[in-house]
PDB file of C-alpha atoms in Angstrom:
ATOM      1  CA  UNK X 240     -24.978 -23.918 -17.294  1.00  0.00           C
ATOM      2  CA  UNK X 241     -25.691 -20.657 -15.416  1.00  0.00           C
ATOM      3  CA  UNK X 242     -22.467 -18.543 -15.117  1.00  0.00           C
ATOM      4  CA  UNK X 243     -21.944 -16.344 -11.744  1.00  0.00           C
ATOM      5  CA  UNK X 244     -20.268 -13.359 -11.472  1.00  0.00           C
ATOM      6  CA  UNK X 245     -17.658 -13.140  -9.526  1.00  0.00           C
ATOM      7  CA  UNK X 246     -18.395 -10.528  -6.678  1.00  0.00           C
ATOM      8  CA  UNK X 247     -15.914  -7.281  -6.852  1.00  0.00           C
ATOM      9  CA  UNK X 248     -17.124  -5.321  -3.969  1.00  0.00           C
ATOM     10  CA  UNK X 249     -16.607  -5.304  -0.100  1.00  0.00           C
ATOM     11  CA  UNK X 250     -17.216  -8.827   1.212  1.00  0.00           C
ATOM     12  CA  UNK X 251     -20.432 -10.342   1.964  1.00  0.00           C
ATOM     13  CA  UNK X 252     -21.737  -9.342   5.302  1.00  0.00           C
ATOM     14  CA  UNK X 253     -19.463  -6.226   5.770  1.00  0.00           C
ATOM     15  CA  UNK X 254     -21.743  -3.548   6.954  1.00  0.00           C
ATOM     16  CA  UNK X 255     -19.864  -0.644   7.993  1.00  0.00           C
ATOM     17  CA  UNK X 256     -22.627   1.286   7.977  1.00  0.00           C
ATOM     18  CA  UNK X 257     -24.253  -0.265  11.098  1.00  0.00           C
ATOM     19  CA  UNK X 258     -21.425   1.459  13.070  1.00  0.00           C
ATOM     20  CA  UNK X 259     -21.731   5.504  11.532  1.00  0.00           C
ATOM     21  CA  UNK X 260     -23.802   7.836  13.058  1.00  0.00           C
ATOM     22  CA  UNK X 261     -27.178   8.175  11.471  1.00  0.00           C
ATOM     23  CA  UNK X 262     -28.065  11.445  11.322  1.00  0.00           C
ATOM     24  CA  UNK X 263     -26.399  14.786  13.584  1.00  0.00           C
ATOM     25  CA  UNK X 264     -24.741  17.571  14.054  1.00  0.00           C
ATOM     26  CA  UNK X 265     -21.479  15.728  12.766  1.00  0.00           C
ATOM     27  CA  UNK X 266     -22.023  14.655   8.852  1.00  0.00           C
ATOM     28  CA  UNK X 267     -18.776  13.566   8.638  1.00  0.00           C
ATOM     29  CA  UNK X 268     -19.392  11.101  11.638  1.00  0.00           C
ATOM     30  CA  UNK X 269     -22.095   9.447   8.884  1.00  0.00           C
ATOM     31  CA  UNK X 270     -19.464   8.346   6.675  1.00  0.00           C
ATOM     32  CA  UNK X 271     -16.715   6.030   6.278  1.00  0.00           C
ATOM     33  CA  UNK X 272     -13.519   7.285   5.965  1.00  0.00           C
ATOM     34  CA  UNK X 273     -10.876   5.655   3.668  1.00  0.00           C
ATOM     35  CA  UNK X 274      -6.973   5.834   4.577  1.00  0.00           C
ATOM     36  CA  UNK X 275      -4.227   4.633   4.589  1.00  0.00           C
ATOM     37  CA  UNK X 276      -5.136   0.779   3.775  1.00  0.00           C
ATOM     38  CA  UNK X 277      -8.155   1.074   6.055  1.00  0.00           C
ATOM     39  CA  UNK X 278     -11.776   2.270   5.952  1.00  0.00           C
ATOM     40  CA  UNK X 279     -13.161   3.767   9.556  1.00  0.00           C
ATOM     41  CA  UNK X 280     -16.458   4.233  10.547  1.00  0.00           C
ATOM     42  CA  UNK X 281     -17.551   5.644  14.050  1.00  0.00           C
ATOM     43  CA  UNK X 282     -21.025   7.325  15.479  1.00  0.00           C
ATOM     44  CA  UNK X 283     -18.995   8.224  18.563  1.00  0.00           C
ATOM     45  CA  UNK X 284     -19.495   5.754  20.995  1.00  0.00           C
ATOM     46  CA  UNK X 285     -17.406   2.942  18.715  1.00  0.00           C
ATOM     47  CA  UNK X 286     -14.822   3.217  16.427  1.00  0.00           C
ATOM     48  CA  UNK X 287     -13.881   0.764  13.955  1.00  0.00           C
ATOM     49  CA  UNK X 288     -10.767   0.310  11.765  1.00  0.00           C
ATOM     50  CA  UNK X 289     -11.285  -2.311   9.217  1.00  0.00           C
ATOM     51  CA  UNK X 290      -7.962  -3.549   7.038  1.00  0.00           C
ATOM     52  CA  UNK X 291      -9.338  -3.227   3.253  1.00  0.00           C
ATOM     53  CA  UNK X 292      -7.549  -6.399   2.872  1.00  0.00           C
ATOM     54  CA  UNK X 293      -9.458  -8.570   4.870  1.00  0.00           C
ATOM     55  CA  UNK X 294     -12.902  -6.734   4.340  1.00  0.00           C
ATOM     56  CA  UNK X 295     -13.008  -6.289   0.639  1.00  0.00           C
ATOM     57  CA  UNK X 296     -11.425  -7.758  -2.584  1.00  0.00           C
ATOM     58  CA  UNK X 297     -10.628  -4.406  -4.764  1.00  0.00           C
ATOM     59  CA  UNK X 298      -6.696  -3.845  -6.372  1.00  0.00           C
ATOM     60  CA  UNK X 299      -4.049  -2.261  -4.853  1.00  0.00           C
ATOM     61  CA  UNK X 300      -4.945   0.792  -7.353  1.00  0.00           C
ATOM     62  CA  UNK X 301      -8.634   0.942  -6.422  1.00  0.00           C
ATOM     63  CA  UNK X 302      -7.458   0.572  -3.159  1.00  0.00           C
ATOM     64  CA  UNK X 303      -5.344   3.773  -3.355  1.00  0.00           C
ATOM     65  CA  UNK X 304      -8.025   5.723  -5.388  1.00  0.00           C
ATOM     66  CA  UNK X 305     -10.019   5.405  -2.095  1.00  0.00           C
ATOM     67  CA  UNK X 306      -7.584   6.526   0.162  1.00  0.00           C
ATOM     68  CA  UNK X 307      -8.743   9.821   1.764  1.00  0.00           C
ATOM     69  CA  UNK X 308     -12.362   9.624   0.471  1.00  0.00           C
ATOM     70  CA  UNK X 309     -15.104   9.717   2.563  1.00  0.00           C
ATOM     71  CA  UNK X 310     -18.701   7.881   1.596  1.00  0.00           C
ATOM     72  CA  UNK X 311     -21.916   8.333   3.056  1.00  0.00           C
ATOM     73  CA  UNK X 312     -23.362   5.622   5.283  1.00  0.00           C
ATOM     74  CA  UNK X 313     -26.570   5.895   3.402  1.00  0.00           C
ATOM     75  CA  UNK X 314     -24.911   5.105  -0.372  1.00  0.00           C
ATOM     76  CA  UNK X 315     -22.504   2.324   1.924  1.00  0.00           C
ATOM     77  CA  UNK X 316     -25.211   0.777   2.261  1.00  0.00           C
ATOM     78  CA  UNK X 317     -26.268   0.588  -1.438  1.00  0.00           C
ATOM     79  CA  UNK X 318     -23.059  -0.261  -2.575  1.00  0.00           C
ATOM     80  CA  UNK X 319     -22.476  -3.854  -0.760  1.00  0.00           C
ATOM     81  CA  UNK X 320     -25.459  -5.125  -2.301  1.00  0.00           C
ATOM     82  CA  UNK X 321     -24.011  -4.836  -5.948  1.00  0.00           C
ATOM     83  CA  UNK X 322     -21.789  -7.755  -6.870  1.00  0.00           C
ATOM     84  CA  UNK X 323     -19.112  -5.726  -9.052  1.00  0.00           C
ATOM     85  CA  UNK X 324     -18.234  -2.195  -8.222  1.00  0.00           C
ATOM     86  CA  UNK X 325     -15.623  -0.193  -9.457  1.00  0.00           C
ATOM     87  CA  UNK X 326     -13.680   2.709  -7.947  1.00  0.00           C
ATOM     88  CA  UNK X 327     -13.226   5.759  -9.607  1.00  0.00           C
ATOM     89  CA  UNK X 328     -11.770   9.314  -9.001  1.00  0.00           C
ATOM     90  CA  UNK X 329     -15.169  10.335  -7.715  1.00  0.00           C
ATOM     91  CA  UNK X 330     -16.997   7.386  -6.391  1.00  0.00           C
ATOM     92  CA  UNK X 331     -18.286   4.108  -6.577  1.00  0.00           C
ATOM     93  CA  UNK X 332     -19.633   2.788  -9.657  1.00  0.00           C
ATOM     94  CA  UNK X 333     -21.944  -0.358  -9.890  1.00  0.00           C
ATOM     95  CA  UNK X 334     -22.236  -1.918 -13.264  1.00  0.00           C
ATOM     96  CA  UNK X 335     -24.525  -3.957 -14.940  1.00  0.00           C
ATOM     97  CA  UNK X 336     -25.667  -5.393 -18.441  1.00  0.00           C
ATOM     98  CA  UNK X 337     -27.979  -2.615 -18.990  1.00  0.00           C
ATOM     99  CA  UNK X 338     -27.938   0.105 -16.749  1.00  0.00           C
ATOM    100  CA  UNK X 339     -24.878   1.492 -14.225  1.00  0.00           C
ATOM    101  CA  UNK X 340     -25.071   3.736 -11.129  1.00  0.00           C
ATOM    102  CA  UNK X 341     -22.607   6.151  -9.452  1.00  0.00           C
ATOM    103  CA  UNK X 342     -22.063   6.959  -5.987  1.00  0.00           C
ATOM    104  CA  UNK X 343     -20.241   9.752  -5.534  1.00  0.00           C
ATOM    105  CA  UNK X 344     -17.855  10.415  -2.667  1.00  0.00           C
ATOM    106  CA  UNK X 345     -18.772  12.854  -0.136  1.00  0.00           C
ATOM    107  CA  UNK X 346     -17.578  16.662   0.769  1.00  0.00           C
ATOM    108  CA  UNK X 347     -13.535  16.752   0.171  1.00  0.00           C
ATOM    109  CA  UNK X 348     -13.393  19.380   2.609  1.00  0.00           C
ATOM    110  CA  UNK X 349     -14.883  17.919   5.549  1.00  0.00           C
ATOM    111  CA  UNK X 350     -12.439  16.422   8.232  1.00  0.00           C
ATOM    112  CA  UNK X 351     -12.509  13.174   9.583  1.00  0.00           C
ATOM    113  CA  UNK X 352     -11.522  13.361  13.633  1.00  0.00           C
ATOM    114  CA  UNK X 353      -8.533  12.242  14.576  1.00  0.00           C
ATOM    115  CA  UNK X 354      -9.144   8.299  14.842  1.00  0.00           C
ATOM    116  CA  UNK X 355      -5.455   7.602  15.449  1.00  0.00           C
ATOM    117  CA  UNK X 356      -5.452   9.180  18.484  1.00  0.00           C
ATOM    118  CA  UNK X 357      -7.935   7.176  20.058  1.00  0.00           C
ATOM    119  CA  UNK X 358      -6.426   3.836  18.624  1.00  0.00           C
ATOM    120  CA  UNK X 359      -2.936   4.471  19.405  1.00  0.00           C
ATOM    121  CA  UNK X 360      -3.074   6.038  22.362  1.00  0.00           C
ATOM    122  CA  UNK X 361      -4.306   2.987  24.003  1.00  0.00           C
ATOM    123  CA  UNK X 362      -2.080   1.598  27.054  1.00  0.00           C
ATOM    124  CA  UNK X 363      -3.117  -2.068  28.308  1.00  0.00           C
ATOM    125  CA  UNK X 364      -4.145  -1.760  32.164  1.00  0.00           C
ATOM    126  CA  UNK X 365      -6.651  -2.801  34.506  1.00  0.00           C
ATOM    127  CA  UNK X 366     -10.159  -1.515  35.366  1.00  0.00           C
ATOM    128  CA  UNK X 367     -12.077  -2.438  38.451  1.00  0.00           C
ATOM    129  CA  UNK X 368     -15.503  -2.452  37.211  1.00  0.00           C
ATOM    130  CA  UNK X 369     -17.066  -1.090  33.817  1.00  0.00           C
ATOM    131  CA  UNK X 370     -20.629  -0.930  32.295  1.00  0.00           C
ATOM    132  CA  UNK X 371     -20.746  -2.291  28.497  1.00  0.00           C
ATOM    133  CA  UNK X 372     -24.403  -2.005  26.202  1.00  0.00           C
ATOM    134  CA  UNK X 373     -24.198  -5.416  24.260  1.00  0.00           C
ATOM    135  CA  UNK X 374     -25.597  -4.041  21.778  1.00  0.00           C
ATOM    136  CA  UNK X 375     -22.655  -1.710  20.795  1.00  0.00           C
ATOM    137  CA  UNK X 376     -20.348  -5.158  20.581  1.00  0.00           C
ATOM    138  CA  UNK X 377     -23.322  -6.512  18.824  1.00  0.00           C
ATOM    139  CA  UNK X 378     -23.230  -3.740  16.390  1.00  0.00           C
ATOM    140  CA  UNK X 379     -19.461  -3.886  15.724  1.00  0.00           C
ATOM    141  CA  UNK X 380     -19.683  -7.920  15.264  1.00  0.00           C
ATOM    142  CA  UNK X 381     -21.960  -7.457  12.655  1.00  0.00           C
ATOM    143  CA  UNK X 382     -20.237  -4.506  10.929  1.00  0.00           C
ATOM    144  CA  UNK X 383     -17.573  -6.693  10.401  1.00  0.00           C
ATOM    145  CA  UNK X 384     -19.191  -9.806  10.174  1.00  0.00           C
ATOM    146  CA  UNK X 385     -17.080 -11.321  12.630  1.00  0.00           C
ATOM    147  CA  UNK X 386     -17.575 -15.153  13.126  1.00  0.00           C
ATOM    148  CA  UNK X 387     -15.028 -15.839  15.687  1.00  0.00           C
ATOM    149  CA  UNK X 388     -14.382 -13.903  18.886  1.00  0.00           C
ATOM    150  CA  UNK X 389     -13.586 -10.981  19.833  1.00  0.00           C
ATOM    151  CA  UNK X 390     -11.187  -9.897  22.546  1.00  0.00           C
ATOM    152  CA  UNK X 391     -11.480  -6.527  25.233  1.00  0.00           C
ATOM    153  CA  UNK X 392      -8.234  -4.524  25.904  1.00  0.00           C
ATOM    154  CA  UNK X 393      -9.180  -2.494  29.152  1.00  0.00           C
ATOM    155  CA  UNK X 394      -6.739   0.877  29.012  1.00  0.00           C
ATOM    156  CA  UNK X 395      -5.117   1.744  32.761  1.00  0.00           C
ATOM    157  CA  UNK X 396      -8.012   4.860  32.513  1.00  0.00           C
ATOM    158  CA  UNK X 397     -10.987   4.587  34.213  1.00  0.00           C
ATOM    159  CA  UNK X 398     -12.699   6.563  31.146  1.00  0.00           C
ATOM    160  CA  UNK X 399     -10.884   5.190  28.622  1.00  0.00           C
ATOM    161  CA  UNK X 400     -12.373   3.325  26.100  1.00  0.00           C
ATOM    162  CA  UNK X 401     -12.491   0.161  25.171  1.00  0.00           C
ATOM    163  CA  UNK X 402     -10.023  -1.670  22.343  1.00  0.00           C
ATOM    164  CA  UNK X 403     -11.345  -4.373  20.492  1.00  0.00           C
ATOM    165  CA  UNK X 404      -9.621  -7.128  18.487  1.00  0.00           C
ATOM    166  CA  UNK X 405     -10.663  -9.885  16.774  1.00  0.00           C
ATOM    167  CA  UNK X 406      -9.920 -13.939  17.149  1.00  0.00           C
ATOM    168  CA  UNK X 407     -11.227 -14.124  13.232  1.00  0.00           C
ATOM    169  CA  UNK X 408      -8.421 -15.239  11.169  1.00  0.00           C
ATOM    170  CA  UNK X 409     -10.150 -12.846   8.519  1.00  0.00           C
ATOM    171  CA  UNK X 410      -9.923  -9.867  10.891  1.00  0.00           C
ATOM    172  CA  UNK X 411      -6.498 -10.100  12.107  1.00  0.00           C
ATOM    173  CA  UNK X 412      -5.687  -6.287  10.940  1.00  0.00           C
ATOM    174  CA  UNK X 413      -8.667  -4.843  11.970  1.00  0.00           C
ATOM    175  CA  UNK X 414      -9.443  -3.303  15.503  1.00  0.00           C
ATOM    176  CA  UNK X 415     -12.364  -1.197  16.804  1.00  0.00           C
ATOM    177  CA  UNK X 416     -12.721   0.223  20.102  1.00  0.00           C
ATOM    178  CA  UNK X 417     -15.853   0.400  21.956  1.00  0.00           C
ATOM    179  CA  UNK X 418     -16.707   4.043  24.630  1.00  0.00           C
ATOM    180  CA  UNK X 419     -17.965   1.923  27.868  1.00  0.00           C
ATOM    181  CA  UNK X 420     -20.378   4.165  30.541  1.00  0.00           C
ATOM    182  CA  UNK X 421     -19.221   4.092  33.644  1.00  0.00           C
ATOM    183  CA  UNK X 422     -20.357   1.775  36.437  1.00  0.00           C
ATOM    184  CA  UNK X 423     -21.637   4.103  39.236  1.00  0.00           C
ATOM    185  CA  UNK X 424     -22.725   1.167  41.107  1.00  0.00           C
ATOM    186  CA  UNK X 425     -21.317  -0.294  44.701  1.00  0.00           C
ATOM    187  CA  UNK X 426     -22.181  -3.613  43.717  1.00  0.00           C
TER     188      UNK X 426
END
């Protein structure tokens, strides 16, 4: 009988990652940030704002050991491939029968922009016309590995952005919102 482990980590799928910016001027903007029950990840033209609780299966306390941490895109990445990770003080650790790795949690000092903002300033409205990239929703849909649909709140702005929900049962909590260009044309 082969025994599996049971997976500790962020859920299958997840891939935060996908929505950070890759490389810049901002390095904060290339991690995920960790607070307050949620982890957020943005390159700038989305924003998303993923419940722990629906995205990932760690404790309360690992939960809280995260909160306020930031972690690079890049060792993201790594770490939802391992099936059991612990969190620590200073990072992520991924353990195994004979060998263990650490990924360490990046800068303290650098400052994560002011997601709430964004988020909570949002007012319902109408637009008349906007331009969306599909493959920014693309990207967020499989950041979150989102399997049901996902629903647009256009703000009473012209150049506001975009506030996405999500018809997932799994993704209840979680929200992103998505910067739209604007629709110079007549037609």
């Amino acid at each position: 009988m082969i025994m599996t482990k049971i997976r500790h980590n962020f859920n299958k799928g997840i891939k935060l990652h996908l929505a950070c910016e890759p490389v810049g001027i901002r390095p904060v903007m290339s991690c995920i940030y960790f607070k307050d029950g949620y982890a957020i990840a943005s390159n700038g033209k989305i924003l998303i704002k993923a419940c722990l609780n629906e995205i990932c299966n760690f404790s309360e306390e690992e939960k809280e050991l995260l909160d306020g941490k930031l972690i690079s895109a890049k060792n993201f990445k790594e770490i939802i491939k391992h099936t059991i990770i612990e969190i620590e003080e200073d990072g992520f650790h991924a353990i195994y029968d004979d060998w263990d790795i650490k990924y360490k949690f990046a800068d303290k000092d650098m400052k994560y922009p002011n997601y709430n903002d964004i988020i909570n300033g949002f007012k319902q409205g109408t637009m008349e016309k906007v331009l969306i990239e599909p493959h920014l929703l693309e990207l967020i849909a499989d950041a979150l590995n989102v399997s049901g649909g996902t629903r647009l709140h256009f703000p009473k702005s012209y150049y506001g952005a975009i506030k996405i929900t999500f018809y997932d049962k799994n993704l209840l909590l979680s929200e992103a919102v998505l910067m739209p260009k604007l629709d110079d044309s007549f037609s």
